[in-house]
Coordinates of N, CA and C in Angstrom, one line a residue:
M1 N 0.8 -1.2 0.0 CA 0.0 0.0 0.0 C 0.9 1.3 0.0
K2 N 1.9 1.2 0.8 CA 2.8 2.4 0.9 C 3.5 2.7 -0.4
S3 N 3.9 1.7 -1.1 CA 4.6 1.9 -2.3 C 3.7 2.5 -3.4
S4 N 2.4 2.1 -3.4 CA 1.5 2.7 -4.4 C 1.3 4.2 -4.1
V5 N 1.2 4.5 -2.8 CA 1.1 5.9 -2.4 C 2.3 6.7 -2.9
N6 N 3.5 6.2 -2.6 CA 4.7 6.8 -3.0 C 4.8 7.0 -4.5
R7 N 4.4 5.9 -5.3 CA 4.4 6.0 -6.7 C 3.4 7.1 -7.2
H8 N 2.2 7.2 -6.6 CA 1.2 8.2 -6.9 C 1.8 9.6 -6.7
L9 N 2.5 9.8 -5.5 CA 3.1 11.1 -5.2 C 4.2 11.4 -6.2
F10 N 5.0 10.4 -6.6 CA 6.0 10.6 -7.6 C 5.4 11.1 -8.9
F11 N 4.3 10.5 -9.4 CA 3.7 11.0 -10.6 C 3.1 12.4 -10.4
L12 N 2.5 12.7 -9.3 CA 2.0 14.0 -9.0 C 3.1 15.0 -9.0
N13 N 4.2 14.7 -8.4 CA 5.3 15.7 -8.3 C 5.9 15.9 -9.7
N14 N 6.0 14.8 -10.5 CA 6.5 15.0 -11.9 C 5.5 15.8 -12.7
A15 N 4.2 15.6 -12.5 CA 3.2 16.3 -13.3 C 3.3 17.8 -13.0
C16 N 3.6 18.1 -11.7 CA 3.7 19.5 -11.3 C 5.0 20.1 -11.9
D17 N 6.1 19.3 -12.0 CA 7.3 19.7 -12.6 C 7.1 20.0 -14.1
C18 N 6.3 19.1 -14.7 CA 6.0 19.3 -16.1 C 5.2 20.6 -16.4
D19 N 4.3 20.9 -15.5 CA 3.5 22.1 -15.6 C 4.4 23.3 -15.5
N20 N 5.4 23.2 -14.5 CA 6.3 24.3 -14.4 C 7.2 24.5 -15.6
I21 N 7.7 23.4 -16.1 CA 8.5 23.4 -17.3 C 7.7 24.0 -18.5
V22 N 6.5 23.6 -18.7 CA 5.7 24.2 -19.8 C 5.5 25.7 -19.6
R23 N 5.2 26.1 -18.4 CA 5.0 27.5 -18.1 C 6.3 28.3 -18.3
Y24 N 7.4 27.7 -17.9 CA 8.8 28.3 -18.2 C 9.0 28.5 -19.6
M25 N 8.7 27.4 -20.5 CA 8.9 27.5 -21.9 C 8.0 28.6 -22.5
R26 N 6.8 28.6 -22.1 CA 5.8 29.6 -22.6 C 6.2 31.0 -22.3
N27 N 6.8 31.2 -21.1 CA 7.2 32.6 -20.8 C 8.2 33.1 -21.8
Y28 N 9.2 32.3 -22.2 CA 10.2 32.7 -23.1 C 9.7 32.8 -24.5
M29 N 8.8 31.9 -24.9 CA 8.2 32.0 -26.2 C 7.3 33.2 -26.3
I30 N 6.7 33.6 -25.2 CA 5.9 34.9 -25.2 C 6.8 36.1 -25.5
E31 N 8.0 36.0 -25.0 CA 9.0 37.1 -25.2 C 9.5 37.0 -26.7
A32 N 9.6 35.8 -27.3 CA 10.0 35.7 -28.7 C 8.8 36.2 -29.6
L33 N 7.6 35.9 -29.2 CA 6.5 36.5 -29.9 C 6.4 38.0 -29.9
A34 N 6.8 38.6 -28.8 CA 6.8 40.0 -28.7 C 7.8 40.6 -29.7
E35 N 8.9 39.9 -29.8 CA 9.9 40.3 -30.9 C 9.3 40.1 -32.3
A36 N 8.6 39.1 -32.5 CA 8.0 38.8 -33.8 C 7.0 39.9 -34.1
E37 N 6.3 40.4 -33.1 CA 5.3 41.5 -33.3 C 6.0 42.8 -33.7
K38 N 7.2 43.0 -33.2 CA 8.0 44.2 -33.7 C 8.3 44.1 -35.1
A39 N 8.7 42.9 -35.6 CA 9.0 42.6 -37.0 C 7.7 42.9 -37.8
Y40 N 6.6 42.3 -37.4 CA 5.3 42.5 -38.1 C 5.0 44.0 -38.2
N41 N 5.2 44.7 -37.1 CA 4.8 46.2 -37.2 C 5.7 47.0 -38.1
C42 N 6.9 46.5 -38.4 CA 7.7 47.3 -39.3 C 7.8 46.6 -40.7
G43 N 6.8 45.7 -41.0 CA 6.7 45.1 -42.3 C 7.7 44.0 -42.6
E44 N 8.3 43.5 -41.6 CA 9.2 42.3 -41.8 C 8.5 41.0 -41.6
I45 N 9.0 39.9 -42.1 CA 8.4 38.6 -41.8 C 8.5 38.5 -40.3
P46 N 7.4 38.2 -39.6 CA 7.3 38.2 -38.2 C 7.9 37.0 -37.5
I47 N 9.2 37.0 -37.3 CA 9.9 36.0 -36.6 C 10.6 36.7 -35.5
G48 N 10.5 36.1 -34.3 CA 11.3 36.7 -33.1 C 12.0 35.6 -32.4
A49 N 13.0 36.0 -31.7 CA 13.9 35.0 -31.0 C 14.4 35.6 -29.7
V50 N 14.6 34.8 -28.7 CA 15.4 35.2 -27.5 C 16.3 34.1 -27.1
V51 N 17.5 34.5 -26.5 CA 18.4 33.6 -26.0 C 18.4 33.7 -24.5
E52 N 18.2 32.6 -23.8 CA 18.0 32.6 -22.3 C 19.1 31.6 -21.7
K53 N 19.5 32.0 -20.5 CA 20.4 31.2 -19.7 C 20.1 31.4 -18.3
N54 N 19.8 30.3 -17.6 CA 19.5 30.3 -16.1 C 18.4 31.3 -15.8
G55 N 17.4 31.4 -16.7 CA 16.3 32.3 -16.4 C 16.4 33.7 -16.8
I56 N 17.5 34.1 -17.4 CA 17.8 35.5 -17.8 C 17.9 35.5 -19.3
I57 N 17.2 36.5 -19.9 CA 17.3 36.7 -21.3 C 18.6 37.5 -21.6
L58 N 19.4 36.9 -22.4 CA 20.7 37.5 -22.7 C 20.7 38.3 -24.1
G59 N 19.8 37.8 -25.0 CA 19.7 38.5 -26.3 C 18.3 38.3 -26.9
R60 N 17.9 39.3 -27.6 CA 16.6 39.4 -28.3 C 16.9 39.7 -29.8
G61 N 15.9 39.3 -30.6 CA 16.0 39.7 -32.0 C 14.8 39.5 -32.7
Y62 N 14.6 40.3 -33.8 CA 13.5 40.1 -34.7 C 14.0 40.4 -36.1
N63 N 13.3 39.8 -37.1 CA 13.8 40.0 -38.5 C 13.9 41.4 -38.9
L64 N 15.0 41.8 -39.5 CA 15.3 43.1 -40.0 C 15.9 43.1 -41.4
T65 N 15.7 42.0 -42.1 CA 16.4 41.7 -43.4 C 16.1 42.8 -44.4
E66 N 14.8 43.2 -44.5 CA 14.4 44.2 -45.5 C 14.8 45.6 -45.0
T67 N 14.6 45.8 -43.7 CA 14.9 47.2 -43.2 C 16.3 47.5 -43.3
L68 N 17.2 46.6 -43.0 CA 18.6 46.8 -43.0 C 19.3 46.5 -44.4
G69 N 18.5 45.8 -45.2 CA 19.1 45.4 -46.5 C 20.2 44.4 -46.3
D70 N 20.0 43.5 -45.3 CA 21.1 42.6 -44.8 C 20.5 41.2 -44.8
P71 N 20.9 40.3 -45.7 CA 20.4 39.0 -45.7 C 20.6 38.1 -44.5
T72 N 21.6 38.6 -43.6 CA 21.8 37.8 -42.4 C 21.1 38.4 -41.2
A73 N 20.3 39.4 -41.4 CA 19.6 40.1 -40.2 C 18.3 39.3 -39.8
H74 N 18.5 38.0 -39.6 CA 17.4 37.2 -39.1 C 17.3 37.3 -37.6
A75 N 16.1 37.0 -37.1 CA 15.9 37.1 -35.6 C 16.9 36.3 -34.8
E76 N 17.2 35.1 -35.2 CA 18.1 34.2 -34.5 C 19.5 34.8 -34.4
I77 N 20.0 35.3 -35.6 CA 21.3 35.8 -35.7 C 21.5 37.1 -34.8
I78 N 20.5 37.9 -34.8 CA 20.5 39.1 -34.0 C 20.5 38.8 -32.5
A79 N 19.6 37.8 -32.1 CA 19.6 37.4 -30.7 C 20.9 36.7 -30.3
I80 N 21.5 35.9 -31.1 CA 22.7 35.2 -30.8 C 23.9 36.3 -30.7
R81 N 23.9 37.3 -31.6 CA 24.9 38.3 -31.5 C 24.8 39.1 -30.2
E82 N 23.6 39.4 -29.8 CA 23.4 40.2 -28.6 C 23.7 39.4 -27.4
A83 N 23.4 38.1 -27.4 CA 23.8 37.2 -26.2 C 25.3 37.1 -26.1
A84 N 26.0 36.9 -27.3 CA 27.4 36.8 -27.3 C 28.1 38.1 -26.7
K85 N 27.5 39.2 -27.1 CA 28.0 40.5 -26.6 C 27.8 40.6 -25.1
T86 N 26.6 40.2 -24.6 CA 26.3 40.2 -23.2 C 27.2 39.3 -22.4
L87 N 27.5 38.1 -22.9 CA 28.4 37.2 -22.2 C 29.9 37.5 -22.4
G88 N 30.2 38.3 -23.5 CA 31.6 38.6 -23.7 C 32.4 37.5 -24.5
G89 N 31.6 36.7 -25.2 CA 32.3 35.6 -26.0 C 31.3 34.9 -26.9
W90 N 31.8 34.2 -27.8 CA 30.9 33.6 -28.8 C 30.3 32.2 -28.4
R91 N 30.9 31.6 -27.4 CA 30.4 30.3 -26.9 C 29.2 30.5 -26.0
L92 N 28.0 30.2 -26.4 CA 26.8 30.3 -25.6 C 26.4 29.0 -24.9
L93 N 27.4 28.5 -24.2 CA 27.2 27.3 -23.5 C 26.1 27.3 -22.5
D94 N 25.3 26.3 -22.4 CA 24.1 26.2 -21.5 C 23.0 27.2 -21.8
C95 N 23.1 27.8 -23.0 CA 22.0 28.8 -23.4 C 20.9 28.1 -24.2
N96 N 19.7 28.6 -24.1 CA 18.6 28.1 -24.9 C 18.1 29.2 -25.8
L97 N 17.7 28.8 -27.0 CA 17.1 29.7 -28.0 C 15.7 29.4 -28.1
Y98 N 14.8 30.4 -28.0 CA 13.4 30.3 -28.2 C 13.1 31.1 -29.5
V99 N 12.5 30.4 -30.5 CA 12.3 31.1 -31.8 C 10.9 30.7 -32.3
T100 N 10.2 31.7 -32.8 CA 8.8 31.5 -33.2 C 8.6 30.6 -34.4
C101 N 9.6 30.6 -35.3 CA 9.6 29.7 -36.5 C 10.9 29.0 -36.7
E102 N 10.8 27.8 -37.2 CA 12.0 27.0 -37.4 C 13.1 27.7 -38.1
P103 N 14.3 27.7 -37.6 CA 15.4 28.4 -38.2 C 15.8 27.8 -39.6
C104 N 16.3 28.7 -40.4 CA 16.8 28.4 -41.8 C 18.2 27.7 -41.6
A105 N 18.8 27.4 -42.7 CA 20.1 26.7 -42.7 C 21.2 27.7 -42.2
M106 N 21.1 29.0 -42.5 CA 22.1 29.9 -42.0 C 22.0 30.0 -40.5
C107 N 20.8 30.2 -40.0 CA 20.6 30.3 -38.6 C 21.0 29.0 -37.8
A108 N 20.7 27.9 -38.4 CA 21.0 26.6 -37.8 C 22.5 26.5 -37.7
G109 N 23.2 26.9 -38.7 CA 24.7 26.9 -38.6 C 25.2 27.7 -37.5
A110 N 24.6 28.9 -37.3 CA 25.0 29.8 -36.2 C 24.7 29.2 -34.9
I111 N 23.6 28.5 -34.8 CA 23.2 27.9 -33.5 C 24.2 26.8 -33.2
V112 N 24.6 26.0 -34.1 CA 25.6 25.0 -33.8 C 26.9 25.6 -33.5
W113 N 27.4 26.6 -34.2 CA 28.7 27.2 -34.0 C 28.7 27.9 -32.7
S114 N 27.6 28.5 -32.2 CA 27.6 29.2 -31.0 C 27.4 28.3 -29.7
R115 N 27.2 27.0 -30.0 CA 27.1 26.0 -28.9 C 25.8 26.2 -28.1
I116 N 24.7 26.6 -28.7 CA 23.4 26.7 -28.0 C 23.1 25.3 -27.5
K117 N 22.6 25.2 -26.4 CA 22.2 23.9 -25.8 C 21.0 23.3 -26.4
K118 N 19.9 24.1 -26.4 CA 18.6 23.6 -26.8 C 17.8 24.7 -27.5
V119 N 17.1 24.3 -28.6 CA 16.3 25.2 -29.3 C 14.8 24.9 -29.2
F120 N 14.0 25.8 -28.8 CA 12.6 25.7 -28.6 C 11.9 26.4 -29.8
I121 N 11.2 25.7 -30.6 CA 10.6 26.2 -31.8 C 9.1 26.3 -31.7
G122 N 8.5 27.4 -32.1 CA 7.1 27.6 -32.1 C 6.4 26.8 -33.2
T123 N 6.8 27.1 -34.4 CA 6.1 26.5 -35.6 C 7.2 26.0 -36.6
M124 N 7.0 24.9 -37.2 CA 8.0 24.4 -38.2 C 7.8 25.1 -39.5
D125 N 8.9 25.1 -40.3 CA 8.9 25.7 -41.7 C 9.1 24.6 -42.7
P126 N 8.1 24.0 -43.3 CA 8.2 22.9 -44.2 C 8.9 23.2 -45.5
K127 N 9.1 24.5 -45.8 CA 9.7 24.9 -47.1 C 11.2 25.3 -46.9
G128 N 11.6 25.7 -45.7 CA 13.0 26.1 -45.6 C 13.6 25.9 -44.2
G129 N 12.9 25.1 -43.4 CA 13.4 24.8 -42.1 C 14.6 23.9 -42.1
A130 N 15.6 24.2 -41.2 CA 16.8 23.4 -41.1 C 17.0 22.8 -39.7
C131 N 15.9 22.6 -39.0 CA 16.0 22.0 -37.7 C 15.0 20.8 -37.6
G132 N 14.8 20.1 -38.8 CA 14.0 18.9 -38.8 C 13.0 18.9 -40.0
S133 N 12.6 20.0 -40.6 CA 11.7 19.9 -41.7 C 12.3 19.5 -43.0
V134 N 13.2 20.4 -43.5 CA 13.9 20.1 -44.8 C 15.2 19.5 -44.5
F135 N 15.9 20.1 -43.6 CA 17.2 19.6 -43.1 C 17.2 19.5 -41.6
N136 N 18.2 18.9 -41.0 CA 18.3 18.9 -39.5 C 19.8 19.2 -39.2
I137 N 20.2 20.4 -39.5 CA 21.6 20.7 -39.4 C 22.0 20.7 -37.9
I138 N 21.1 21.1 -37.0 CA 21.6 21.2 -35.6 C 21.7 19.9 -34.9
Q139 N 21.3 18.8 -35.6 CA 21.5 17.5 -35.0 C 22.3 16.6 -36.0
E140 N 23.0 17.2 -36.9 CA 23.8 16.4 -37.8 C 25.0 15.8 -37.1
E141 N 25.1 14.5 -37.2 CA 26.1 13.7 -36.5 C 27.6 14.1 -36.9
K142 N 27.7 14.6 -38.1 CA 29.1 14.9 -38.6 C 29.6 16.2 -38.0
L143 N 28.7 17.0 -37.4 CA 29.2 18.3 -36.9 C 29.7 18.1 -35.4
N144 N 30.4 19.1 -35.0 CA 31.0 19.0 -33.6 C 30.1 19.4 -32.5
H145 N 28.9 19.7 -32.7 CA 28.0 20.0 -31.6 C 26.6 19.6 -31.9
F146 N 25.9 19.0 -31.0 CA 24.5 18.5 -31.1 C 23.6 19.3 -30.3
V147 N 22.5 19.8 -30.9 CA 21.6 20.7 -30.2 C 20.3 20.0 -30.0
E148 N 19.8 20.1 -28.8 CA 18.5 19.5 -28.5 C 17.4 20.4 -29.1
I149 N 16.2 19.7 -29.4 CA 15.1 20.5 -30.1 C 13.8 20.1 -29.3
E150 N 13.0 21.2 -29.1 CA 11.6 21.0 -28.6 C 10.8 21.8 -29.5
T151 N 9.8 21.2 -30.1 CA 8.9 21.9 -31.1 C 7.5 22.1 -30.6
G152 N 6.7 22.9 -31.3 CA 5.3 23.1 -31.0 C 5.0 24.0 -29.8
I153 N 5.9 24.8 -29.3 CA 5.7 25.6 -28.2 C 4.9 26.8 -28.7
M154 N 3.6 26.9 -28.2 CA 2.7 28.0 -28.6 C 2.6 28.0 -30.1
E155 N 2.4 26.8 -30.7 CA 2.4 26.7 -32.2 C 1.3 27.5 -32.8
A156 N 0.1 27.5 -32.3 CA -1.0 28.3 -32.9 C -0.7 29.8 -33.0
E157 N -0.1 30.3 -31.9 CA 0.2 31.7 -31.9 C 1.3 32.0 -32.9
C158 N 2.3 31.2 -32.9 CA 3.5 31.4 -33.7 C 3.2 31.3 -35.2
S159 N 2.4 30.3 -35.5 CA 2.0 30.2 -37.0 C 1.0 31.2 -37.3
G160 N 0.1 31.6 -36.4 CA -0.9 32.6 -36.7 C -0.4 33.9 -37.1
I161 N 0.6 34.4 -36.5 CA 1.2 35.7 -36.8 C 1.8 35.7 -38.2
L162 N 2.4 34.5 -38.6 CA 3.0 34.4 -39.9 C 1.9 34.3 -41.0
K163 N 0.9 33.5 -40.7 CA -0.2 33.4 -41.6 C -0.9 34.7 -41.9
D164 N -1.1 35.5 -40.8 CA -1.8 36.8 -40.9 C -0.9 37.8 -41.7
F165 N 0.4 37.7 -41.5 CA 1.3 38.6 -42.2 C 1.3 38.3 -43.7
F166 N 1.4 37.0 -44.1 CA 1.4 36.7 -45.5 C 0.0 36.9 -46.2
K167 N -1.0 36.7 -45.4 CA -2.4 37.0 -46.0 C -2.5 38.5 -46.3
K168 N -2.0 39.4 -45.4 CA -2.1 40.8 -45.7 C -1.1 41.2 -46.8
L169 N 0.0 40.5 -46.9 CA 1.0 40.8 -47.9 C 0.4 40.5 -49.3
R170 N -0.3 39.3 -49.4 CA -1.0 39.0 -50.6 C -2.1 39.9 -51.0
L171 N -2.8 40.4 -50.0 CA -3.9 41.4 -50.3 C -3.3 42.7 -50.8
R172 N -2.1 43.1 -50.4 CA -1.5 44.3 -50.9 C -0.8 44.1 -52.2
G173 N -0.9 42.9 -52.7 CA -0.2 42.6 -54.0 C 1.3 42.5 -53.9
S174 N 1.7 42.0 -52.8 CA 3.2 41.7 -52.5 C 4.0 43.0 -52.5
K175 N 3.4 44.1 -52.5 CA 4.2 45.4 -52.5 C 4.8 45.6 -51.0
W176 N 6.1 45.7 -50.9 CA 6.7 45.9 -49.7 C 7.2 47.3 -49.6
D177 N 6.7 48.1 -48.6 CA 7.2 49.4 -48.4 C 8.2 49.4 -47.3
K178 N 9.3 50.0 -47.5 CA 10.4 50.0 -46.5 C 9.9 50.7 -45.3
P179 N 9.9 50.0 -44.2 CA 9.4 50.6 -42.9 C 10.4 51.5 -42.3
K180 N 9.9 52.3 -41.4 CA 10.8 53.1 -40.5 C 11.0 52.3 -39.3
D181 N 12.3 52.2 -38.9 CA 12.6 51.4 -37.7 C 13.4 52.3 -36.7
S182 N 13.0 52.3 -35.5 CA 13.7 53.2 -34.5 C 15.2 52.8 -34.4
R183 N 15.5 51.6 -34.7 CA 16.9 51.2 -34.5 C 17.8 51.9 -35.5
L184 N 17.2 52.3 -36.6 CA 18.0 53.0 -37.7 C 18.3 54.5 -37.3
T185 N 17.5 55.0 -36.4 CA 17.7 56.5 -36.1 C 18.4 56.7 -34.8
E186 N 18.7 55.6 -34.1 CA 19.4 55.7 -32.8 C 20.9 55.8 -32.9

């Protein structure tokens, strides 16, 4: 009888831990979604990212490719650069990346190179994703670093902002007006 009570308590405690973990992941994905909203508001593809370590956000980023005219100005790259600057080095050991959409090949390479521990992905990208959809660069056995992946974190919200953006873009006839971004005037 006692062992079944202990077993039941073990499962209850683990369920509580799982709830805390899910809440923890959601909190950082909410931050990444806030970054995606910034991209959306300046006419960029709405993808956002945050780098976190031990509960502290070290870097944030959102897409600025069109605004800056820079093909490398993806949310993940900007967040990784900011985190590296915060830590004072390129090795982001024990850091986690939360990103609203599956990273592309360029970003996946940067994730591996920077030694990110785990990537939490909101929605997958079946046309260009490099973390499991088209390629799986961050878990390629031939590379020197293996990154853990968790997908589907706030998937409806993460895919929803992208779908809304592209729907509005199609309605405008794919005309992209260069947005004004406060980062350019600072």
